[in-house]
mmCIF file of C-alpha atoms in Angstrom:
data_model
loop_
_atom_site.group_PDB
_atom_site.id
_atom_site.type_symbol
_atom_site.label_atom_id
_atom_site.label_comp_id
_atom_site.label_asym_id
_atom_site.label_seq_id
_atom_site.Cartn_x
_atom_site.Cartn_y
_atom_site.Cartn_z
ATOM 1 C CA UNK A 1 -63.199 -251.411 113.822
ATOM 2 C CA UNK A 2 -62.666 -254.178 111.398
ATOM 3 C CA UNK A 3 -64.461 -257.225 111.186
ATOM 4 C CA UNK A 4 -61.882 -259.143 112.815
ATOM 5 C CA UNK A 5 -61.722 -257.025 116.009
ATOM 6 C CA UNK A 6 -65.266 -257.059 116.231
ATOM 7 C CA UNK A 7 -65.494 -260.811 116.302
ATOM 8 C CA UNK A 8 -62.479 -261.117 118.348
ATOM 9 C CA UNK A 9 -64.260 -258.854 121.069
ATOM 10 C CA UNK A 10 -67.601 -260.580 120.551
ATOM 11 C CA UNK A 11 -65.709 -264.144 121.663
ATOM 12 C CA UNK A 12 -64.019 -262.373 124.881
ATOM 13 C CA UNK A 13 -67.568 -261.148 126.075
ATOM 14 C CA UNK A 14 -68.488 -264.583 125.360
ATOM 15 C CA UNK A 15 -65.717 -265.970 127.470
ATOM 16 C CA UNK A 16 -66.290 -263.714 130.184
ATOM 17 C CA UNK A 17 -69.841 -264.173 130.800
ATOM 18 C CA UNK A 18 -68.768 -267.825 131.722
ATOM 19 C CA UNK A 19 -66.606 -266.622 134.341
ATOM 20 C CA UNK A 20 -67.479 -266.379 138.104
ATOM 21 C CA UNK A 21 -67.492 -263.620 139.915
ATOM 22 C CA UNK A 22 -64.413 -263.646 141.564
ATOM 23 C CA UNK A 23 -62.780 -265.084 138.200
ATOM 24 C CA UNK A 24 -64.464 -261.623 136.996
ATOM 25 C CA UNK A 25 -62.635 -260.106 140.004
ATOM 26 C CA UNK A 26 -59.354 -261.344 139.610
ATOM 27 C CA UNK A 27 -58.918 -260.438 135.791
ATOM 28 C CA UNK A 28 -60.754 -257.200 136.790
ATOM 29 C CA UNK A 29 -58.052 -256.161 139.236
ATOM 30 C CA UNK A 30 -55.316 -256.918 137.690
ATOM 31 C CA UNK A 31 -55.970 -255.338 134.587
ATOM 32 C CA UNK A 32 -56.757 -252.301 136.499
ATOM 33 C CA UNK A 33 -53.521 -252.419 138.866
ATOM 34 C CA UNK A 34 -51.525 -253.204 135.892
ATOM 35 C CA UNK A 35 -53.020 -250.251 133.754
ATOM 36 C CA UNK A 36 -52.470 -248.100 137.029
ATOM 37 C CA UNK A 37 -48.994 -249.465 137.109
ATOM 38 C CA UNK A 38 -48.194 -248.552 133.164
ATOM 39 C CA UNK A 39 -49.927 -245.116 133.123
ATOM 40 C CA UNK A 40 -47.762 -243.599 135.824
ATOM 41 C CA UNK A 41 -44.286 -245.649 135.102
ATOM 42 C CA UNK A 42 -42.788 -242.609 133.383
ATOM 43 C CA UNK A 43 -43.051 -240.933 136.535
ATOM 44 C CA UNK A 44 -41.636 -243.650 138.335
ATOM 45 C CA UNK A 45 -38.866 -243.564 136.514
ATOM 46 C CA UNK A 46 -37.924 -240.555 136.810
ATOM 47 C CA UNK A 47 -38.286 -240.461 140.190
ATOM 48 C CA UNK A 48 -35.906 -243.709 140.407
ATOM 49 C CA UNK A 49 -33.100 -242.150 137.842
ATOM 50 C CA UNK A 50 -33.543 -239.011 140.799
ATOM 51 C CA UNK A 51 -32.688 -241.027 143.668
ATOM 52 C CA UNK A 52 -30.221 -242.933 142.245
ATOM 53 C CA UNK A 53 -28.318 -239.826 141.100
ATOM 54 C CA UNK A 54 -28.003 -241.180 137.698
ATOM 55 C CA UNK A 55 -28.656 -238.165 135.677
ATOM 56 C CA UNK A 56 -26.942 -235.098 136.534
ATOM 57 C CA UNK A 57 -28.966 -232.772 138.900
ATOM 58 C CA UNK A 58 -28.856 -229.474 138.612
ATOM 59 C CA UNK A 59 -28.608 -227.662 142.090
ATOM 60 C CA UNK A 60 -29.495 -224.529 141.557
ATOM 61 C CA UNK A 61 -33.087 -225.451 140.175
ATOM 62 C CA UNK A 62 -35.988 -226.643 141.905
ATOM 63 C CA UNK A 63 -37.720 -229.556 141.819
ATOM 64 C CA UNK A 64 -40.122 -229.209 139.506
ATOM 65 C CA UNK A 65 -37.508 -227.497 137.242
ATOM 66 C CA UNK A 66 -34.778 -230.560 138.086
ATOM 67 C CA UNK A 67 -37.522 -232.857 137.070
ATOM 68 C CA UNK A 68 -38.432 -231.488 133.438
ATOM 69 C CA UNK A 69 -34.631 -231.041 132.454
ATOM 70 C CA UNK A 70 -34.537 -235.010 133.333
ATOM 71 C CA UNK A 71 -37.314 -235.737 131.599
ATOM 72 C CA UNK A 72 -35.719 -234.013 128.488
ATOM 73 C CA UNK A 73 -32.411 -235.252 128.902
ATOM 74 C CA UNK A 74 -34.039 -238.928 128.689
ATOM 75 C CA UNK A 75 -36.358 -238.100 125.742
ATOM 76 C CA UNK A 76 -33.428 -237.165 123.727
ATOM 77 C CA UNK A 77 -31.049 -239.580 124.645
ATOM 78 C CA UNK A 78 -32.893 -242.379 124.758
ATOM 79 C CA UNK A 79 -36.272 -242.032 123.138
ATOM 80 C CA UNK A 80 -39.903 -241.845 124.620
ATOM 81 C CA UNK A 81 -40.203 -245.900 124.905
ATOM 82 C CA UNK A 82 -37.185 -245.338 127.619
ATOM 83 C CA UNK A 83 -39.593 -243.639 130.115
ATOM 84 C CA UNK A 84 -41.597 -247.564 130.288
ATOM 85 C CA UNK A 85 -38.202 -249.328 130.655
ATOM 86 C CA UNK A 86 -38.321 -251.909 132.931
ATOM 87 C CA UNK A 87 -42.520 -251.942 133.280
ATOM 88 C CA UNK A 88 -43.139 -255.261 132.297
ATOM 89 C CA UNK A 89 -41.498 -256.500 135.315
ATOM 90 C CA UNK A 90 -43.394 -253.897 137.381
ATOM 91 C CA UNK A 91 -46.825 -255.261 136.150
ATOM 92 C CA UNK A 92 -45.831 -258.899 136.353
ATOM 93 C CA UNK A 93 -45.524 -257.925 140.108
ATOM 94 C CA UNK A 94 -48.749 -255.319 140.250
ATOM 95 C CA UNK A 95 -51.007 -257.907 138.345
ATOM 96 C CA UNK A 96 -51.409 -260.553 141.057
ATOM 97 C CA UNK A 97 -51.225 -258.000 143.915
ATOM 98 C CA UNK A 98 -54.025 -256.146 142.586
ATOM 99 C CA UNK A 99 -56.386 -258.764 141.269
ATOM 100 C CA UNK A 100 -55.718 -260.444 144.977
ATOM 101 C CA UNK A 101 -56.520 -257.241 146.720
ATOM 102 C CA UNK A 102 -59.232 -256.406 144.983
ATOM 103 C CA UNK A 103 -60.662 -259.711 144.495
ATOM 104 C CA UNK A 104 -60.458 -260.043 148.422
ATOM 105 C CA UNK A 105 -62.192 -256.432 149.351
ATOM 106 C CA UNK A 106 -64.691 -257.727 147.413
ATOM 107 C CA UNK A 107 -65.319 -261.066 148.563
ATOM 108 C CA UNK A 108 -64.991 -259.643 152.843
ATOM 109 C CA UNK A 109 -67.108 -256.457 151.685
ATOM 110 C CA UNK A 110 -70.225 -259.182 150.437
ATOM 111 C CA UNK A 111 -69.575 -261.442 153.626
ATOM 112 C CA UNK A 112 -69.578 -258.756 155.701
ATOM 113 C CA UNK A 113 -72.622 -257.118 154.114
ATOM 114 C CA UNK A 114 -74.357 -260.278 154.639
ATOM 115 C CA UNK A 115 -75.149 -260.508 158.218
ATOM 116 C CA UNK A 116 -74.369 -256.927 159.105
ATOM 117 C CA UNK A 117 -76.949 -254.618 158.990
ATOM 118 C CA UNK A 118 -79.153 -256.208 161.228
ATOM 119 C CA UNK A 119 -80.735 -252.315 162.039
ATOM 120 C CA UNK A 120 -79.625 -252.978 165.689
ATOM 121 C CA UNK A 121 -76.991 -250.156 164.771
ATOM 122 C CA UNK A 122 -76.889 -246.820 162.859
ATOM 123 C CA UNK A 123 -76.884 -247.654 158.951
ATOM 124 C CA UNK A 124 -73.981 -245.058 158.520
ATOM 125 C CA UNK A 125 -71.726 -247.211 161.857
ATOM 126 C CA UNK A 126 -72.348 -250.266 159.587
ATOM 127 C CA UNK A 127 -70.934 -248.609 156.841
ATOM 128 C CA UNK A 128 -67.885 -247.426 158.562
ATOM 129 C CA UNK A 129 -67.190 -250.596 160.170
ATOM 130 C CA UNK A 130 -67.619 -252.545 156.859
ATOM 131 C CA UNK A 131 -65.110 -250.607 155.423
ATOM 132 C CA UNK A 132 -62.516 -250.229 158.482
ATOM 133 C CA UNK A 133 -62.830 -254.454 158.020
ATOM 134 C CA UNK A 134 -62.621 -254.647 154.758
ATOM 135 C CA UNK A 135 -59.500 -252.441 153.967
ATOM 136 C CA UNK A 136 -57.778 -253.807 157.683
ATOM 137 C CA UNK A 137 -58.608 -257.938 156.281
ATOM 138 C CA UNK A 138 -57.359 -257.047 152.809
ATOM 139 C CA UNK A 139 -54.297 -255.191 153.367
ATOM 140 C CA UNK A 140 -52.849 -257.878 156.548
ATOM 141 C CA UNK A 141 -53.812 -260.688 153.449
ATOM 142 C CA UNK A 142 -52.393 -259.644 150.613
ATOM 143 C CA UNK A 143 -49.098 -258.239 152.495
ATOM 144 C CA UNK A 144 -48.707 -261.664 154.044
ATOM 145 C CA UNK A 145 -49.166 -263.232 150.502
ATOM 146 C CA UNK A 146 -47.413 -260.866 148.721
ATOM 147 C CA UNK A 147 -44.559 -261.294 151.159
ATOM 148 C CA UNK A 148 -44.477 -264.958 150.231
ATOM 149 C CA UNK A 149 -44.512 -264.738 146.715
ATOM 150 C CA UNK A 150 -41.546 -262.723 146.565
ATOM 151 C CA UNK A 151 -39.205 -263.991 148.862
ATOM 152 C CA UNK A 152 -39.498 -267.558 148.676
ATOM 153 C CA UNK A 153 -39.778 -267.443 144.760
ATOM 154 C CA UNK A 154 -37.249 -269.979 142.662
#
């Protein structure tokens, strides 16, 4: 690592020490969805150029088989970049939608936690219900905001 790197790191830790928590969250999230989002795009294109029908199938292979030859017909043709094509706008999208959904479990997990184990009920029924609320609160939010970001976009 040279010299510049380190010192470049050393100011981000910096930076992010300064943060709240769910300004740690949010950046946390999204990085993660978006790194999610990049490691398995090959895949996801391939399995878009598949339903599409715009490579030639072969029909007398299997899927797996159908699959590789794809994958091999787009390496040569096109390169191994091709397999990220169109990923940036896929992680423009996944960015906000993770660092909302995870910045929101987080945020209704702590509430939650707060007043909830009381010890009138079973530690292991508080964390079931916890969770059940957590994931059930999240997923309603962010699909409602997510929903709103992309339709009524300019």
């Amino acid at each position: 690592m040279t010299s510049f790197q380190t010192t470049l790191l050393v100011l981000m830790l910096g930076y992010l020490q300064e943060l709240s928590d769910a300004q740690k969250s949010l950046i946390s999230g999204g990085i993660a969805g978006s790194t999610g989002k990049t490691m398995t795009a090959p895949l996801s294109r391939l399995t878009v150029l598949l339903q599409v029908g715009a490579v030639q199938q072969c029909q007398h292979r299997g899927a797996m088989q159908s699959l590789v030859h794809t994958a091999n017909n787009i390496l040569k043709r096109e390169g191994f970049r091709s397999f990220w094509k169109g990923n940036f706008t896929s992680v423009i999208h996944r960015f906000p939608y993770s660092a909302i959904n995870f910045t929101l479990y987080e945020k209704v997990r702590d509430e939650l936690c707060k007043g909830l184990f009381d010890r009138t009920l079973p530690s292991y029924l508080c964390n079931y219900y916890y969770l059940m609320m957590c994931t059930i609160y999240v997923f309603c939010d962010c699909l409602v905001m997510i929903y709103v970001m992309s339709h009524y976009t300019i």
